[in-house]
GROMACS .gro file of C-alpha atoms in nm:
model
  105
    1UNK     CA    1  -5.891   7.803  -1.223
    2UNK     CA    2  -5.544   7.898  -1.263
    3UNK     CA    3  -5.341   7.647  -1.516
    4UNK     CA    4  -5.007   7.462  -1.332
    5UNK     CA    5  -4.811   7.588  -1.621
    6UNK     CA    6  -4.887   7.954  -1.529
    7UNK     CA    7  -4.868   7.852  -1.169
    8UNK     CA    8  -4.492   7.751  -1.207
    9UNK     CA    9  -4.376   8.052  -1.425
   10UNK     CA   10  -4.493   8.261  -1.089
   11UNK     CA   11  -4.305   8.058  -0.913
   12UNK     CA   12  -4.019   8.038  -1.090
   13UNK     CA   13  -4.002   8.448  -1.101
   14UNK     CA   14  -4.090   8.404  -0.765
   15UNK     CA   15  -3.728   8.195  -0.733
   16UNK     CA   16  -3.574   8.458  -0.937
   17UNK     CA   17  -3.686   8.751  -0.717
   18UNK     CA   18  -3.569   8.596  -0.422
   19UNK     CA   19  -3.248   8.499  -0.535
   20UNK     CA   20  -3.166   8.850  -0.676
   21UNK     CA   21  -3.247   8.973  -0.307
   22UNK     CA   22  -3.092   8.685  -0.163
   23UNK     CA   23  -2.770   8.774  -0.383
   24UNK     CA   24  -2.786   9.150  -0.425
   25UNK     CA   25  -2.572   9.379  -0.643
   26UNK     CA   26  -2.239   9.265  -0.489
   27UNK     CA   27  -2.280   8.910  -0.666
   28UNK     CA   28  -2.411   9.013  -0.970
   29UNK     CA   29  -2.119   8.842  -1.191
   30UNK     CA   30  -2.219   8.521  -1.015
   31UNK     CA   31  -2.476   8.424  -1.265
   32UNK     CA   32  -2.666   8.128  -1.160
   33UNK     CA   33  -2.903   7.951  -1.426
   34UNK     CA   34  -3.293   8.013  -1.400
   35UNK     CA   35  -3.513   7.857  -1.142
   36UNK     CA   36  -3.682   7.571  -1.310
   37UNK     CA   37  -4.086   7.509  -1.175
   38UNK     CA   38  -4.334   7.280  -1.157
   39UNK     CA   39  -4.680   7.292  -0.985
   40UNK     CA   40  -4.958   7.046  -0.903
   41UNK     CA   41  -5.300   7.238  -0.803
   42UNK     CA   42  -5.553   7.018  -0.622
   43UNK     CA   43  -5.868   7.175  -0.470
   44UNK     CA   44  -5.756   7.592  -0.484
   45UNK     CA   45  -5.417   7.475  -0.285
   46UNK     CA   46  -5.097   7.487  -0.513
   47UNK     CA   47  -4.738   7.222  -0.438
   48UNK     CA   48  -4.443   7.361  -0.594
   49UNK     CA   49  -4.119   7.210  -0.692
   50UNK     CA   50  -3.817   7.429  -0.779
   51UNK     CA   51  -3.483   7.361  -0.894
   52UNK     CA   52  -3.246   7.659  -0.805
   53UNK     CA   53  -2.880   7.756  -0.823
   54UNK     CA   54  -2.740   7.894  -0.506
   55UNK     CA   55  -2.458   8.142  -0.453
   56UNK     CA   56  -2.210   8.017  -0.237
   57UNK     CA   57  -2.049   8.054   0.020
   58UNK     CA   58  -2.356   8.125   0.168
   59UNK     CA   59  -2.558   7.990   0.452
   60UNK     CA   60  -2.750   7.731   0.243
   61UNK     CA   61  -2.995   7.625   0.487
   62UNK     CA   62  -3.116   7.960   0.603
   63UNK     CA   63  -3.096   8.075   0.195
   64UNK     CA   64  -3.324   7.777   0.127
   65UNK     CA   65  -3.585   7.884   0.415
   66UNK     CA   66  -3.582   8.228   0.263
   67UNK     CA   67  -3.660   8.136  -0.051
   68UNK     CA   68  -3.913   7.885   0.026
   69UNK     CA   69  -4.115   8.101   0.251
   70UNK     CA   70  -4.081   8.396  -0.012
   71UNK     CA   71  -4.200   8.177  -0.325
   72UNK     CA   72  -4.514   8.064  -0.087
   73UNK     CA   73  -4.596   8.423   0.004
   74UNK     CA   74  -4.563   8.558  -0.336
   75UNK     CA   75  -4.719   8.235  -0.511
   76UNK     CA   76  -5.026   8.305  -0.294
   77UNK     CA   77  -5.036   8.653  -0.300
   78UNK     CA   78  -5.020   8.642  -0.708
   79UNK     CA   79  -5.286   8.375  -0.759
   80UNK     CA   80  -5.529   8.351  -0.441
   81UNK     CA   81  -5.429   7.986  -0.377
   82UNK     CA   82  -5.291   7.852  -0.096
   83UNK     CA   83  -4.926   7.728  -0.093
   84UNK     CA   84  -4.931   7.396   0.102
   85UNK     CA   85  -4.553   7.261  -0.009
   86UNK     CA   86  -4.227   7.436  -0.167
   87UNK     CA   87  -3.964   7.196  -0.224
   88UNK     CA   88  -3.617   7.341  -0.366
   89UNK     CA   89  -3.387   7.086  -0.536
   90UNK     CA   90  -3.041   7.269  -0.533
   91UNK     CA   91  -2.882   7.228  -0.870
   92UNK     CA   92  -2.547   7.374  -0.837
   93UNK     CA   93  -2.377   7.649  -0.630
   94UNK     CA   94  -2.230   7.918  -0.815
   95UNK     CA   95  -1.938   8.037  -0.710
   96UNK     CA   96  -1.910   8.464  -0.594
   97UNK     CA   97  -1.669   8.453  -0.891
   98UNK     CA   98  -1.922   8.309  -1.132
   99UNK     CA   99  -1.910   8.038  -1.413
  100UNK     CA  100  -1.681   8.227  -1.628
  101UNK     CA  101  -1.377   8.229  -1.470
  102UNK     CA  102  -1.289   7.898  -1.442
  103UNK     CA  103  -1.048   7.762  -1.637
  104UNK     CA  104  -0.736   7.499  -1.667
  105UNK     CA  105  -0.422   7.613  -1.577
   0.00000   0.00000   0.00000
């Protein structure tokens, strides 16, 4: 039996894998916070919760559904379990230009 704890670090690299996909090398200044996890294992099936910045602009819903199908696939493939629930909670969207260049004029 695989702990939850280690359950939601694979997810959360999981999150962070995607994302750098997701993003790729042309928004690496945009520099979104971790993906924060959590998992709940009943029976050999695994529920995960994620909270995740986004890039934006970006088409959020179909970023989401990426992300939630790659985290499942991974999750599974990583542990043996099976994935029955992903929920994302989107924290903030990051802006292409990133946190660090906003400032008051």
């Amino acid at each position: 039996m695989i702990p939850e704890k280690v359950v939601a670090r694979i997810a959360a690299r999981a999150a962070k894998e995607a994302l750098a996909a997701h993003t790729g090398t042309s928004a690496a200044h945009a520099k979104p916070a971790a993906p924060h996890a959590s998992a709940t294992i009943d029976s050999g099936s695994a529920r995960l919760r994620l909270a995740v910045d986004l890039p934006y602009p970006a088409d959020l819903a179909t970023a989401a559904q990426q992300m939630q199908h790659y985290i499942s696939e991974r999750v599974a493939h990583l542990t043996g379990m099976r994935v029955t629930e992903v929920t994302l909670a989107v924290e903030h969207l990051v802006s292409a230009e990133g946190r660090e260049h906003r400032r008051v004029q």
